Tab-separated table of C-alpha atoms and ligand atoms in Angstrom:
chain	number	residue	atom	x	y	z
Y	116	MET	CA	23.811	42.328	20.188
Y	117	GLU	CA	22.916	39.249	18.149
Y	118	SER	CA	23.060	39.846	14.422
Y	119	VAL	CA	20.227	38.815	12.143
Y	120	ARG	CA	21.260	35.805	10.069
Y	121	ARG	CA	21.142	35.824	6.292
Y	122	ILE	CA	18.547	33.702	4.543
Y	123	VAL	CA	20.225	31.164	2.288
Y	124	GLN	CA	18.898	28.433	0.066
Y	125	LEU	CA	19.640	24.881	1.203
Y	126	GLU	CA	21.700	22.704	-1.073
Y	127	GLU	CA	19.663	20.690	-3.525
Y	128	SER	CA	20.751	17.353	-2.099
Y	129	VAL	CA	19.549	18.435	1.354
Y	130	ILE	CA	16.210	19.618	-0.045
Y	131	ASN	CA	15.717	16.299	-1.833
Y	132	ARG	CA	16.573	14.298	1.278
Y	133	ILE	CA	14.099	16.252	3.401
Y	134	ALA	CA	11.335	15.878	0.813
Y	135	ALA	CA	12.023	12.159	0.380
Y	136	GLY	CA	11.948	11.630	4.142
Y	137	GLU	CA	8.367	12.920	4.108
Y	138	VAL	CA	7.279	10.484	1.413
Y	139	VAL	CA	9.186	7.510	2.775
Y	140	VAL	CA	8.644	7.703	6.495
Y	141	ARG	CA	9.395	4.020	7.135
Y	142	PRO	CA	10.279	0.869	5.146
Y	143	ALA	CA	6.603	-0.114	4.836
Y	144	ASN	CA	5.872	3.095	2.855
Y	145	ALA	CA	8.604	2.201	0.369
Y	146	LEU	CA	7.362	-1.370	0.108
Y	147	LYS	CA	3.815	-0.243	-0.618
Y	148	GLU	CA	5.048	1.835	-3.563
Y	149	LEU	CA	7.218	-1.005	-4.838
Y	150	ILE	CA	4.355	-3.528	-4.622
Y	151	GLU	CA	2.066	-1.129	-6.474
Y	152	ASN	CA	4.689	-0.868	-9.226
Y	153	CYS	CA	4.798	-4.695	-9.499
Y	154	LEU	CA	1.011	-4.823	-9.812
Y	155	ASP	CA	1.016	-1.991	-12.366
Y	156	ALA	CA	3.468	-4.112	-14.374
Y	157	GLY	CA	0.948	-6.974	-14.507
Y	158	SER	CA	2.860	-9.335	-12.199
Y	159	ARG	CA	1.344	-12.689	-11.218
Y	160	SER	CA	3.936	-13.290	-8.538
Y	161	VAL	CA	5.568	-10.915	-6.052
Y	162	ALA	CA	8.240	-12.267	-3.698
Y	163	ILE	CA	9.540	-10.110	-0.865
Y	164	MET	CA	12.575	-10.574	1.342
Y	165	VAL	CA	13.218	-8.410	4.394
Y	166	LYS	CA	16.326	-7.793	6.498
Y	167	ALA	CA	16.146	-5.928	9.807
Y	168	GLY	CA	12.592	-4.733	9.344
Y	169	GLY	CA	13.481	-3.465	5.873
Y	170	LEU	CA	16.081	-1.056	7.233
Y	171	LYS	CA	19.026	-3.167	6.052
Y	172	MET	CA	17.316	-4.532	2.980
Y	173	LEU	CA	14.014	-4.874	1.124
Y	174	ARG	CA	14.066	-7.092	-1.941
Y	175	ILE	CA	11.041	-7.301	-4.237
Y	176	GLU	CA	11.041	-9.721	-7.143
Y	177	ASP	CA	8.234	-9.737	-9.692
Y	178	ASP	CA	7.415	-11.424	-12.985
Y	179	GLY	CA	5.845	-8.355	-14.586
Y	180	HIS	CA	6.569	-6.730	-17.929
Y	181	GLY	CA	9.971	-5.384	-16.891
Y	182	ILE	CA	11.632	-2.064	-17.738
Y	183	ARG	CA	13.294	-1.285	-21.074
Y	184	SER	CA	17.053	-1.046	-20.603
Y	185	GLU	CA	17.050	2.316	-22.475
Y	186	ASP	CA	14.821	3.709	-19.708
Y	187	LEU	CA	17.106	2.651	-16.864
Y	188	PRO	CA	19.357	5.753	-16.863
Y	189	ILE	CA	16.454	8.040	-15.825
Y	190	LEU	CA	14.475	5.504	-13.756
Y	191	CYS	CA	15.128	7.162	-10.396
Y	192	GLU	CA	15.048	10.792	-11.505
Y	193	ARG	CA	12.182	12.787	-10.055
Y	194	PHE	CA	8.963	12.865	-12.075
Y	195	THR	CA	9.929	10.117	-14.491
Y	196	THR	CA	7.013	7.810	-15.160
Y	197	SER	CA	5.501	5.669	-17.891
Y	198	LYS	CA	2.018	6.173	-16.515
Y	199	LEU	CA	1.227	9.840	-16.891
Y	200	GLN	CA	1.933	12.416	-19.532
Y	201	LYS	CA	-0.166	15.450	-18.705
Y	202	TYR	CA	-1.860	16.840	-15.619
Y	203	GLU	CA	-5.328	15.775	-16.818
Y	204	ASP	CA	-4.145	12.149	-16.836
Y	205	LEU	CA	-4.072	12.304	-13.038
Y	206	GLN	CA	-7.871	12.304	-13.032
Y	207	GLY	CA	-8.517	9.136	-14.946
Y	208	ILE	CA	-5.479	7.202	-13.842
Y	209	GLY	CA	-6.228	3.562	-13.221
Y	210	THR	CA	-2.768	2.474	-12.191
Y	211	PHE	CA	-1.450	2.944	-8.689
Y	212	GLY	CA	1.612	5.040	-9.134
Y	213	PHE	CA	1.037	8.304	-10.840
Y	214	ARG	CA	3.672	10.838	-9.981
Y	215	GLY	CA	6.910	9.204	-10.917
Y	216	GLU	CA	8.165	10.031	-7.471
Y	217	ALA	CA	8.398	6.775	-5.567
Y	218	LEU	CA	11.678	5.397	-6.854
Y	219	ALA	CA	13.225	8.867	-6.828
Y	220	SER	CA	12.233	9.381	-3.190
Y	221	ILE	CA	13.471	5.957	-2.127
Y	222	SER	CA	16.805	6.622	-3.856
Y	223	HIS	CA	17.276	9.706	-1.674
Y	224	VAL	CA	16.984	7.705	1.556
Y	225	ALA	CA	18.570	4.400	0.458
Y	226	GLN	CA	20.644	2.656	-2.211
Y	227	ILE	CA	18.717	0.952	-4.998
Y	228	THR	CA	19.749	-1.888	-7.289
Y	229	VAL	CA	17.431	-2.827	-10.150
Y	230	THR	CA	17.644	-5.972	-12.269
Y	231	THR	CA	15.079	-6.173	-15.017
Y	232	MET	CA	14.230	-7.922	-18.250
Y	233	THR	CA	11.422	-7.429	-20.749
Y	234	GLU	CA	9.865	-10.103	-22.927
Y	235	SER	CA	11.675	-8.932	-26.048
Y	236	SER	CA	15.206	-8.693	-24.634
Y	237	GLN	CA	17.840	-11.433	-24.668
Y	238	VAL	CA	19.539	-10.536	-21.396
Y	239	ALA	CA	18.612	-8.776	-18.189
Y	240	SER	CA	20.064	-5.375	-17.242
Y	241	MET	CA	21.302	-4.231	-13.893
Y	242	ALA	CA	21.599	-0.670	-12.627
Y	243	GLN	CA	22.369	1.030	-9.317
Y	244	TYR	CA	21.030	4.332	-8.034
Y	245	SER	CA	21.707	6.842	-5.330
Y	246	GLU	CA	20.272	10.328	-4.723
Y	247	GLY	CA	18.069	10.218	-7.805
Y	248	HIS	CA	20.829	9.263	-10.218
Y	249	LEU	CA	22.292	6.245	-11.886
Y	250	VAL	CA	25.591	5.183	-10.309
Y	251	GLY	CA	28.001	3.603	-12.812
Y	252	PRO	CA	26.916	2.017	-16.078
Y	253	VAL	CA	23.867	-0.151	-16.870
Y	254	ARG	CA	25.295	-3.665	-17.098
Y	255	PRO	CA	23.932	-6.748	-18.868
Y	256	CYS	CA	23.435	-9.783	-16.639
Y	257	ALA	CA	21.581	-13.076	-16.409
Y	258	GLY	CA	17.943	-12.970	-15.405
Y	259	THR	CA	14.365	-13.854	-16.197
Y	260	LYS	CA	11.450	-11.719	-17.331
Y	261	GLY	CA	10.393	-9.303	-14.627
Y	262	THR	CA	11.982	-6.885	-12.209
Y	263	THR	CA	13.884	-7.266	-8.968
Y	264	ILE	CA	14.444	-4.184	-6.853
Y	265	VAL	CA	16.785	-4.254	-3.882
Y	266	VAL	CA	16.633	-1.332	-1.457
Y	267	GLU	CA	19.540	-1.222	1.004
Y	268	ASN	CA	20.579	0.754	4.059
Y	269	MET	CA	17.436	2.781	4.369
Y	270	PHE	CA	17.987	6.116	6.167
Y	271	TYR	CA	21.782	5.666	6.073
Y	272	ASN	CA	21.901	9.447	5.604
Y	273	ASN	CA	19.410	10.186	8.379
Y	274	PRO	CA	20.753	8.635	11.597
Y	275	THR	CA	18.060	10.229	13.782
Y	276	ARG	CA	15.287	8.579	11.783
Y	277	LYS	CA	17.156	5.293	11.694
Y	278	GLN	CA	17.587	5.208	15.447
Y	279	ALA	CA	13.967	6.080	16.075
Y	280	LEU	CA	12.745	3.011	14.163
Y	281	LYS	CA	12.589	-0.393	15.869
Y	282	GLU	CA	13.343	-3.363	13.620
Y	283	SER	CA	10.615	-5.605	15.002
Y	284	LEU	CA	7.895	-2.981	14.655
Y	285	GLU	CA	9.058	-2.099	11.138
Y	286	HIS	CA	9.020	-5.760	10.199
Y	287	SER	CA	5.430	-6.132	11.344
Y	288	LYS	CA	4.412	-3.026	9.377
Y	289	VAL	CA	6.109	-4.459	6.279
Y	290	LEU	CA	4.336	-7.796	6.707
Y	291	GLU	CA	1.023	-5.995	7.208
Y	292	VAL	CA	1.371	-4.223	3.849
Y	293	VAL	CA	2.069	-7.559	2.107
Y	294	GLN	CA	-0.887	-9.263	3.839
Y	295	ARG	CA	-3.218	-6.515	2.770
Y	296	TYR	CA	-2.193	-6.487	-0.875
Y	297	ALA	CA	-2.394	-10.292	-0.881
Y	298	ILE	CA	-6.055	-10.115	0.187
Y	299	HIS	CA	-6.888	-7.485	-2.379
Y	300	HIS	CA	-5.207	-9.487	-5.158
Y	301	PRO	CA	-6.133	-13.127	-4.525
Y	302	SER	CA	-4.958	-14.056	-8.028
Y	303	VAL	CA	-1.397	-12.829	-7.427
Y	304	ALA	CA	1.016	-15.105	-5.536
Y	305	PHE	CA	2.589	-13.081	-2.727
Y	306	SER	CA	5.324	-14.275	-0.452
Y	307	CYS	CA	7.255	-12.582	2.289
Y	308	ARG	CA	10.163	-13.849	4.319
Y	309	LYS	CA	12.984	-12.663	6.506
Y	310	ALA	CA	16.394	-13.070	4.898
Y	311	SER	CA	17.242	-15.436	7.746
Y	312	GLY	CA	14.131	-17.584	7.758
Y	313	ALA	CA	11.294	-19.423	6.087
Y	314	ALA	CA	8.309	-17.727	4.456
Y	315	GLU	CA	6.024	-15.984	6.930
Y	316	LEU	CA	3.395	-15.524	4.301
Y	317	ALA	CA	2.754	-17.330	1.038
Y	318	THR	CA	-0.415	-17.188	-0.997
Y	319	ALA	CA	-1.129	-19.485	-3.931
Y	320	GLY	CA	-2.140	-16.761	-6.348
Y	321	SER	CA	-4.963	-18.848	-7.730
Y	322	SER	CA	-7.700	-18.100	-5.205
Y	323	PRO	CA	-10.924	-16.872	-6.717
Y	324	SER	CA	-11.868	-15.045	-3.529
Y	325	ALA	CA	-10.320	-12.904	-0.831
Y	326	ARG	CA	-11.888	-15.194	1.797
Y	327	GLU	CA	-9.489	-18.032	0.969
Y	328	VAL	CA	-6.504	-15.721	1.223
Y	329	ILE	CA	-7.799	-14.371	4.530
Y	330	GLY	CA	-8.017	-17.987	5.739
Y	331	THR	CA	-4.443	-18.662	4.620
Y	332	ILE	CA	-3.107	-15.572	6.351
Y	333	TRP	CA	-5.314	-15.123	9.451
Y	334	GLY	CA	-6.563	-18.670	9.831
Y	335	GLN	CA	-9.882	-20.407	9.166
Y	336	GLY	CA	-11.131	-19.302	12.578
Y	337	LEU	CA	-11.539	-15.776	11.273
Y	338	ALA	CA	-12.417	-16.732	7.676
Y	339	LYS	CA	-15.482	-18.725	8.723
Y	340	GLU	CA	-16.880	-15.863	10.794
Y	341	LEU	CA	-16.854	-13.481	7.840
Y	342	PHE	CA	-19.791	-12.561	5.691
Y	343	PRO	CA	-19.456	-11.099	2.212
Y	344	PHE	CA	-20.567	-7.581	1.887
Y	345	GLU	CA	-21.687	-5.514	-1.069
Y	346	VAL	CA	-23.273	-2.129	-1.603
Y	347	LYS	CA	-23.800	-0.070	-4.732
Y	348	SER	CA	-25.154	3.406	-5.254
Y	349	GLU	CA	-25.858	5.648	-8.226
Y	350	GLU	CA	-26.018	9.002	-6.461
Y	351	PRO	CA	-23.289	9.558	-5.324
Y	352	ARG	CA	-21.811	6.897	-7.548
Y	353	PHE	CA	-19.805	4.286	-5.687
Y	354	SER	CA	-19.591	0.582	-5.098
Y	355	CYS	CA	-18.135	-1.312	-2.217
Y	356	ARG	CA	-17.517	-4.983	-1.567
Y	357	GLY	CA	-15.626	-6.846	1.059
Y	358	PHE	CA	-15.796	-9.164	4.022
Y	359	ALA	CA	-16.821	-8.262	7.551
Y	360	SER	CA	-16.846	-10.256	10.779
Y	361	GLY	CA	-20.192	-11.323	12.201
Y	362	PRO	CA	-21.470	-11.026	15.774
Y	363	ASN	CA	-19.585	-14.158	16.895
Y	364	TYR	CA	-16.154	-12.704	16.210
Y	365	SER	CA	-14.427	-10.065	18.237
Y	366	SER	CA	-10.901	-8.971	18.906
Y	367	ARG	CA	-9.144	-6.619	21.294
Y	368	SER	CA	-7.852	-4.621	18.360
Y	369	SER	CA	-9.861	-3.283	15.494
Y	370	THR	CA	-8.928	-4.122	11.894
Y	371	LEU	CA	-10.152	-2.124	8.938
Y	372	ILE	CA	-8.374	-2.987	5.712
Y	373	LEU	CA	-9.422	-0.344	3.279
Y	374	PHE	CA	-8.707	-0.065	-0.423
Y	375	ILE	CA	-10.113	2.911	-2.263
Y	376	ASN	CA	-9.818	2.623	-6.041
Y	377	ASN	CA	-7.343	-0.203	-5.484
Y	378	ARG	CA	-5.010	1.799	-3.280
Y	379	LEU	CA	-4.352	0.750	0.289
Y	380	VAL	CA	-5.348	3.813	2.283
Y	381	GLU	CA	-6.473	4.983	5.658
Y	382	CYS	CA	-9.553	7.016	6.293
Y	383	ALA	CA	-10.239	7.810	9.943
Y	384	PRO	CA	-13.883	8.946	9.493
Y	385	LEU	CA	-14.758	5.745	7.630
Y	386	LYS	CA	-13.075	3.642	10.310
Y	387	ARG	CA	-15.114	5.354	13.021
Y	388	ALA	CA	-18.275	4.798	10.977
Y	389	VAL	CA	-17.580	1.055	10.704
Y	390	GLU	CA	-16.773	0.725	14.406
Y	391	ALA	CA	-19.988	2.507	15.334
Y	392	VAL	CA	-22.021	-0.188	13.542
Y	393	TYR	CA	-20.475	-2.892	15.713
Y	394	GLN	CA	-20.687	-1.051	19.000
Y	395	PRO	CA	-24.179	-2.304	19.932
Y	396	VAL	CA	-23.352	-5.812	18.651
Y	397	LEU	CA	-20.016	-6.618	20.291
Y	398	PRO	CA	-19.068	-6.713	23.974
Y	399	ARG	CA	-17.323	-3.659	25.400
Y	400	HIS	CA	-13.732	-3.126	24.234
Y	401	GLN	CA	-14.145	-5.748	21.529
Y	402	HIS	CA	-13.718	-4.913	17.873
Y	403	PRO	CA	-14.539	-6.244	14.406
Y	404	TRP	CA	-12.409	-7.295	11.444
Y	405	VAL	CA	-13.423	-5.637	8.190
Y	406	TYR	CA	-11.968	-5.583	4.681
Y	407	LEU	CA	-13.499	-3.077	2.290
Y	408	ALA	CA	-12.760	-2.420	-1.362
Y	409	LEU	CA	-14.416	0.863	-2.187
Y	410	ASP	CA	-14.581	2.265	-5.691
Y	411	VAL	CA	-15.508	5.883	-6.160
Y	412	ASP	CA	-15.385	8.135	-9.186
Y	413	PRO	CA	-11.643	8.880	-9.591
Y	414	GLN	CA	-12.492	12.540	-10.009
Y	415	CYS	CA	-13.973	12.615	-6.500
Y	416	ILE	CA	-10.851	11.491	-4.721
Y	417	ASP	CA	-7.825	13.436	-3.659
Y	418	VAL	CA	-4.911	11.147	-2.898
Y	419	ASN	CA	-2.422	13.945	-2.722
Y	420	VAL	CA	-3.463	15.367	0.637
Y	421	HIS	CA	-0.611	13.562	2.335
Y	422	PRO	CA	2.876	12.932	0.925
Y	423	THR	CA	2.769	9.191	1.662
Y	424	LYS	CA	-0.603	8.998	-0.130
Y	425	MET	CA	-1.824	6.924	2.823
Y	426	GLU	CA	-4.571	9.229	4.084
Y	427	VAL	CA	-7.123	10.166	1.445
Y	428	GLN	CA	-10.022	12.558	1.133
Y	429	PHE	CA	-12.970	12.087	-1.130
Y	430	LEU	CA	-16.168	13.878	-2.033
Y	431	HIS	CA	-19.452	12.661	-0.489
Y	432	GLU	CA	-17.473	11.006	2.314
Y	433	GLU	CA	-20.355	11.403	4.774
Y	434	THR	CA	-23.063	10.083	2.485
Y	435	ILE	CA	-20.921	7.123	1.463
Y	436	SER	CA	-20.085	6.363	5.122
Y	437	LEU	CA	-23.788	6.461	5.998
Y	438	ARG	CA	-24.769	4.107	3.181
Y	439	LEU	CA	-22.019	1.709	4.198
Y	440	GLN	CA	-23.193	1.834	7.800
Y	441	GLU	CA	-26.792	1.091	6.807
Y	442	ALA	CA	-25.785	-1.844	4.653
Y	443	LEU	CA	-23.401	-3.308	7.250
Y	444	ALA	CA	-25.914	-2.856	10.071
Y	445	GLY	CA	-28.630	-4.517	7.971
Y	446	GLN	CA	-26.443	-7.547	7.264
Y	447	LEU	CA	-25.415	-7.842	10.890
Y	448	ARG	CA	-29.050	-7.676	12.016
Y	449	SER	CA	-30.083	-10.416	9.623
Y	450	LEU	CA	-27.221	-12.612	10.850
Y	451	GLY	CA	-28.243	-11.899	14.443
Y	452	THR	CA	-31.890	-12.864	13.926
Y	453	SER	CA	-31.107	-16.051	12.043
Y	454	ARG	CA	-28.773	-17.044	14.840
Y	455	ASN	CA	-31.376	-16.348	17.525
Y	456	PHE	CA	-33.942	-18.140	15.489
Y	457	ALA	CA	-31.663	-21.156	15.164
Y	458	ALA	CA	-30.979	-21.064	18.909
Y	459	ALA	CA	-34.712	-20.888	19.693
Y	460	LEU	CA	-35.315	-24.025	17.680
L	518	ADP	P1	5.225	5.826	-11.019
L	518	ADP	O1	4.832	4.467	-10.524
L	518	ADP	O2	4.436	6.918	-10.394
L	518	ADP	O3	5.293	5.917	-12.512
L	518	ADP	P2	7.735	5.180	-9.805
L	518	ADP	O4	8.859	6.017	-9.332
L	518	ADP	O5	7.037	4.307	-8.814
L	518	ADP	O6	6.695	6.139	-10.487
L	518	ADP	O7	8.233	4.286	-11.015
L	518	ADP	C1	8.775	4.908	-12.179
L	518	ADP	C2	8.612	4.039	-13.406
L	518	ADP	O8	9.444	2.889	-13.292
L	518	ADP	C3	7.219	3.489	-13.608
L	518	ADP	O9	6.386	4.408	-14.319
L	518	ADP	C4	7.472	2.219	-14.393
L	518	ADP	O10	7.564	2.504	-15.767
L	518	ADP	C5	8.849	1.773	-13.926
L	518	ADP	N1	8.788	0.667	-12.927
L	518	ADP	C6	9.014	0.760	-11.593
L	518	ADP	N2	8.902	-0.437	-10.984
L	518	ADP	C7	8.593	-1.330	-11.947
L	518	ADP	C8	8.357	-2.751	-11.953
L	518	ADP	N3	8.398	-3.487	-10.830
L	518	ADP	N4	8.076	-3.337	-13.149
L	518	ADP	C9	8.037	-2.602	-14.291
L	518	ADP	N5	8.253	-1.262	-14.347
L	518	ADP	C10	8.536	-0.623	-13.204
L	519	MG	MG1	4.935	3.807	-8.579
């Protein structure tokens, strides 16, 4: 007869690896967190280099405020952050990162090397991390103000995950994250390139408007079909601005680039709501291109429903979706009539 097995606690390193694998599902998740850190640090320029879809290497160089060398020993420990001190801070947090968990999680699925320099220091410092801890000493080195983070051999300790990921798909996901942050931050210069090639994306960082950046990245063909979009409401309180394609543009795949309170997120109900507006306007199986920056009361949003923080839930989701639909539909109608009117002349 089979004996009942004893229940034992897993080793801590195994627990950490499992938890980290839920936060960092693929290289693009790690990159999103690293870009958000650059933006939190006030960077004007963010340069990204990618090897093998980010699985071999992701390198992110910024010109932000840097990290104090005294802080480097605990940088990748879990729950170490400069952005949050007590639970209540979570509610009003304006910065992107807020749990001090990103670097820790990445260090459990990859090796991390950080080079950083603050305004007030004479030299840069370099430190390496693995499994949440500093490896070896913090060393002084040459550098300029800002931070460079190199993430190598992602999922080296999880061969199943590594095999399941295809380099080319991962690369396109990585590029997509960069494109989206570049649109949302037209005044930051983003670049992204493969280690082996020229830049696939480079924005000037001086554009006053997302439309110019969209033109740089997706081409003027799309940019000129877009109309600016804005809606504000007091009850429930929210505001939304963005760019949406008009009736002349359609694509086989649907694009909704959604930032809620400056975080790149996904929200399936909102996506369906946007698509529904276009259904009577576009031919069958054709879809719009929409970029929305939605700001809601931070207290109404729960970003912690999913470990990757990608899928969010917020209060008044239905009312906000409806208001957005009305506003979008109204704009589309007015474009439609002016076009018909012009054609009739
Ligand atoms: P969080 O962003 O939630 O605080 P992270 O693990 O993403 O947690 O980062 C931990 C800390 O490391 C941050 O609070 C910040 O102080 C510092 N940090 C990380 N990346 C950068 C960067 N690119 N520039 C400056 N500081 C950084
Ligand atoms: Mg962070």
